[in-house]
Amino acid sequence: MTVPELLELETRRAIYNLVFTQPGLHLREIQRQLGMHVNLVEYHLHQLITNELVVSVHQDGYNRFFPAQAPGADKQVDRLTSQEKRVLGMMRQPMPLRIMVYLLATNNAPHKDVCEHLGCAPSTLTYHMKKMVRGQIVVQTTAGEGKGYHLSDRRSVARLLMLYRPAPFDQVDAFSELWLDLTTEPAELQTVVNASGTPD
């Protein structure tokens, strides 16, 4: 094998490994993290898709990339579902990620409470909540004592957070203590472990 062929193999492996460990990144995020030219990343992603190692999903104006097979899967079993890809895509965005972490802790919260804890404008929260409701990630209750927002599948969100630990996590520094609580709380951890094995 020639040096150019070896370099191409290493480049493609680096891109695949990043997609495998951080599913849901878009092209520019992959390019920034690996420090490669965007055209080079695009070329290798195309090759990985052609060879059915990576899949591309269009979300909110971006093509986000996922491994064609979930980590720890046996052959073609246990791939990431379309909903899991949607959730992971949202986790790559700072505000939706903060919303999910907060709703994991509160289970259900009114619009005002979420705004106060996230320190964001009501219009900003409304914009992101509408996206998350459309994506069936968050459920909005508009009447009764439980008026507010809650996660549609709390267990799945906790599992994905623990398995993939979205990066860069410095964007959610304000929630570091909450994150530690979630990843060490016995009942929550046991639920996730039972569902998907010991997290990394």
CSV table of C-alpha atoms in Angstrom, one decimal:
chain,number,residue,atom,x,y,z
A,1,MET,CA,0.0,0.0,0.0
A,2,THR,CA,1.4,3.4,-1.0
A,3,VAL,CA,1.8,6.4,1.4
A,4,PRO,CA,-1.2,8.3,-0.1
A,5,GLU,CA,-3.4,5.2,0.3
A,6,LEU,CA,-2.3,4.8,3.9
A,7,LEU,CA,-3.0,8.5,4.6
A,8,GLU,CA,-6.4,8.2,2.9
A,9,LEU,CA,-7.2,5.1,5.1
A,10,GLU,CA,-6.2,6.9,8.3
A,11,THR,CA,-8.2,10.0,7.4
A,12,ARG,CA,-11.3,8.0,6.7
A,13,ARG,CA,-10.9,6.0,9.9
A,14,ALA,CA,-10.6,9.2,11.9
A,15,ILE,CA,-13.8,10.5,10.4
A,16,TYR,CA,-15.6,7.3,11.0
A,17,ASN,CA,-14.4,7.0,14.6
A,18,LEU,CA,-15.7,10.5,15.3
A,19,VAL,CA,-19.1,9.8,13.8
A,20,PHE,CA,-19.2,6.5,15.7
A,21,THR,CA,-18.4,8.1,19.1
A,22,GLN,CA,-20.3,11.4,18.5
A,23,PRO,CA,-23.3,10.6,16.3
A,24,GLY,CA,-25.3,13.5,15.1
A,25,LEU,CA,-22.5,15.9,14.1
A,26,HIS,CA,-22.8,17.9,10.9
A,27,LEU,CA,-20.1,18.5,8.3
A,28,ARG,CA,-18.7,21.7,9.7
A,29,GLU,CA,-18.5,20.2,13.3
A,30,ILE,CA,-16.6,17.1,12.0
A,31,GLN,CA,-14.3,19.4,10.0
A,32,ARG,CA,-13.6,21.6,13.0
A,33,GLN,CA,-13.0,18.8,15.4
A,34,LEU,CA,-10.6,17.0,13.1
A,35,GLY,CA,-8.9,20.1,11.7
A,36,MET,CA,-9.3,18.9,8.1
A,37,HIS,CA,-10.3,20.7,5.0
A,38,VAL,CA,-14.1,20.6,4.6
A,39,ASN,CA,-13.8,19.2,1.0
A,40,LEU,CA,-11.7,16.4,2.3
A,41,VAL,CA,-14.2,15.5,5.0
A,42,GLU,CA,-17.0,15.7,2.5
A,43,TYR,CA,-15.3,13.3,0.1
A,44,HIS,CA,-14.6,10.7,2.8
A,45,LEU,CA,-18.1,11.0,4.3
A,46,HIS,CA,-19.4,10.3,0.8
A,47,GLN,CA,-17.2,7.2,0.6
A,48,LEU,CA,-18.4,6.0,4.0
A,49,ILE,CA,-22.0,6.5,3.0
A,50,THR,CA,-21.5,4.7,-0.3
A,51,ASN,CA,-20.0,1.8,1.6
A,52,GLU,CA,-22.9,1.8,4.1
A,53,LEU,CA,-20.8,2.6,7.1
A,54,VAL,CA,-22.4,6.0,7.7
A,55,VAL,CA,-25.8,7.4,7.1
A,56,SER,CA,-26.9,11.0,6.6
A,57,VAL,CA,-30.1,12.5,8.1
A,58,HIS,CA,-31.3,16.0,7.3
A,59,GLN,CA,-32.4,17.9,10.4
A,60,ASP,CA,-33.1,21.6,10.9
A,61,GLY,CA,-31.1,22.6,7.8
A,62,TYR,CA,-28.1,20.3,8.4
A,63,ASN,CA,-27.1,16.9,7.2
A,64,ARG,CA,-26.2,15.1,10.4
A,65,PHE,CA,-24.1,11.9,10.3
A,66,PHE,CA,-24.6,8.7,12.2
A,67,PRO,CA,-22.9,5.2,12.2
A,68,ALA,CA,-24.9,2.8,10.1
A,69,GLN,CA,-24.8,0.4,13.1
A,70,ALA,CA,-25.1,1.3,16.7
A,71,PRO,CA,-22.2,0.7,19.1
A,72,GLY,CA,-22.2,-2.8,20.5
A,73,ALA,CA,-24.7,-4.0,18.0
A,74,ASP,CA,-24.7,-7.5,16.7
A,75,LYS,CA,-24.4,-7.4,12.8
A,76,GLN,CA,-27.4,-5.3,11.6
A,77,VAL,CA,-29.4,-5.5,14.8
A,78,ASP,CA,-30.1,-2.7,17.2
A,79,ARG,CA,-29.4,0.3,14.9
A,80,LEU,CA,-30.2,3.7,16.1
A,81,THR,CA,-33.9,4.4,15.4
A,82,SER,CA,-35.0,7.5,13.5
A,83,GLN,CA,-36.3,9.0,16.7
A,84,GLU,CA,-32.9,8.4,18.5
A,85,LYS,CA,-31.2,10.1,15.6
A,86,ARG,CA,-33.5,13.0,15.9
A,87,VAL,CA,-32.8,13.3,19.7
A,88,LEU,CA,-29.0,13.0,19.1
A,89,GLY,CA,-29.3,15.7,16.5
A,90,MET,CA,-31.0,18.0,19.0
A,91,MET,CA,-28.4,17.1,21.6
A,92,ARG,CA,-25.7,18.6,19.4
A,93,GLN,CA,-27.4,22.0,19.7
A,94,PRO,CA,-26.7,23.9,23.0
A,95,MET,CA,-30.2,25.1,23.9
A,96,PRO,CA,-32.1,21.9,23.1
A,97,LEU,CA,-29.4,20.0,25.1
A,98,ARG,CA,-29.9,22.3,28.1
A,99,ILE,CA,-33.6,21.9,27.9
A,100,MET,CA,-33.4,18.1,27.9
A,101,VAL,CA,-31.0,18.0,30.8
A,102,TYR,CA,-33.3,20.4,32.8
A,103,LEU,CA,-36.4,18.4,32.0
A,104,LEU,CA,-34.7,15.2,33.0
A,105,ALA,CA,-34.2,16.7,36.5
A,106,THR,CA,-37.6,18.3,36.8
A,107,ASN,CA,-39.7,15.8,34.9
A,108,ASN,CA,-42.3,18.5,34.1
A,109,ALA,CA,-41.9,22.3,34.1
A,110,PRO,CA,-43.9,25.4,33.1
A,111,HIS,CA,-42.5,27.7,30.4
A,112,LYS,CA,-41.7,30.4,32.9
A,113,ASP,CA,-39.6,28.0,35.1
A,114,VAL,CA,-37.6,26.7,32.2
A,115,CYS,CA,-36.8,30.3,31.1
A,116,GLU,CA,-35.7,31.3,34.5
A,117,HIS,CA,-33.4,28.3,35.0
A,118,LEU,CA,-31.9,28.5,31.5
A,119,GLY,CA,-31.6,32.3,31.6
A,120,CYS,CA,-33.1,32.7,28.1
A,121,ALA,CA,-35.8,35.0,26.6
A,122,PRO,CA,-39.3,33.5,26.4
A,123,SER,CA,-39.3,33.8,22.6
A,124,THR,CA,-36.1,31.9,22.4
A,125,LEU,CA,-37.5,29.1,24.5
A,126,THR,CA,-40.7,29.0,22.5
A,127,TYR,CA,-38.7,28.7,19.3
A,128,HIS,CA,-36.8,25.7,20.5
A,129,MET,CA,-39.7,24.1,22.3
A,130,LYS,CA,-41.8,24.2,19.1
A,131,LYS,CA,-39.0,22.3,17.3
A,132,MET,CA,-38.8,19.7,20.0
A,133,VAL,CA,-42.5,19.2,20.2
A,134,ARG,CA,-42.7,18.8,16.4
A,135,GLY,CA,-39.8,16.2,16.8
A,136,GLN,CA,-41.8,14.4,19.5
A,137,ILE,CA,-38.9,14.9,21.9
A,138,VAL,CA,-40.9,17.1,24.3
A,139,VAL,CA,-44.6,17.0,25.1
A,140,GLN,CA,-46.5,20.2,26.0
A,141,THR,CA,-49.5,20.1,28.3
A,142,THR,CA,-51.6,23.2,28.0
A,143,ALA,CA,-54.2,22.7,30.7
A,144,GLY,CA,-54.6,21.3,34.3
A,145,GLU,CA,-52.1,21.1,37.2
A,146,GLY,CA,-49.4,19.5,35.0
A,147,LYS,CA,-49.4,22.4,32.5
A,148,GLY,CA,-45.9,22.8,31.0
A,149,TYR,CA,-43.3,20.6,29.2
A,150,HIS,CA,-42.0,17.1,29.8
A,151,LEU,CA,-39.8,14.7,27.8
A,152,SER,CA,-41.8,12.2,25.7
A,153,ASP,CA,-39.4,9.4,26.5
A,154,ARG,CA,-37.3,10.3,29.6
A,155,ARG,CA,-35.6,6.9,29.8
A,156,SER,CA,-34.4,7.1,26.2
A,157,VAL,CA,-33.0,10.6,26.6
A,158,ALA,CA,-31.1,9.6,29.7
A,159,ARG,CA,-29.8,6.5,27.9
A,160,LEU,CA,-28.5,8.6,25.0
A,161,LEU,CA,-26.9,11.2,27.2
A,162,MET,CA,-25.1,8.5,29.2
A,163,LEU,CA,-23.9,6.5,26.1
A,164,TYR,CA,-22.8,9.4,23.9
A,165,ARG,CA,-22.1,12.3,26.4
A,166,PRO,CA,-22.6,15.1,23.8
A,167,ALA,CA,-19.6,17.3,23.2
A,168,PRO,CA,-18.5,20.0,23.5
A,169,PHE,CA,-19.9,19.8,27.0
A,170,ASP,CA,-18.4,23.1,28.1
A,171,GLN,CA,-21.6,24.6,26.6
A,172,VAL,CA,-23.6,23.2,29.5
A,173,ASP,CA,-21.2,24.1,32.4
A,174,ALA,CA,-24.2,25.5,34.3
A,175,PHE,CA,-25.6,22.0,34.4
A,176,SER,CA,-22.4,20.1,35.4
A,177,GLU,CA,-23.7,19.3,38.9
A,178,LEU,CA,-27.0,18.1,37.5
A,179,TRP,CA,-25.2,16.0,35.0
A,180,LEU,CA,-23.1,14.3,37.8
A,181,ASP,CA,-26.3,13.7,39.7
A,182,LEU,CA,-28.0,12.0,36.7
A,183,THR,CA,-25.0,9.8,36.0
A,184,THR,CA,-24.5,8.7,39.6
A,185,GLU,CA,-28.1,8.5,40.8
A,186,PRO,CA,-28.6,4.7,41.4
A,187,ALA,CA,-32.2,4.3,40.2
A,188,GLU,CA,-31.7,6.2,37.0
A,189,LEU,CA,-28.3,4.6,36.3
A,190,GLN,CA,-29.7,1.1,37.0
A,191,THR,CA,-32.6,1.8,34.5
A,192,VAL,CA,-30.2,2.8,31.8
A,193,VAL,CA,-27.8,-0.1,32.5
A,194,ASN,CA,-30.6,-2.6,32.4
A,195,ALA,CA,-31.7,-1.2,29.0
A,196,SER,CA,-28.3,-0.9,27.3
A,197,GLY,CA,-25.4,-2.2,29.3
A,198,THR,CA,-22.8,-0.4,31.4
A,199,PRO,CA,-22.2,3.1,30.0
A,200,ASP,CA,-18.7,4.2,29.0
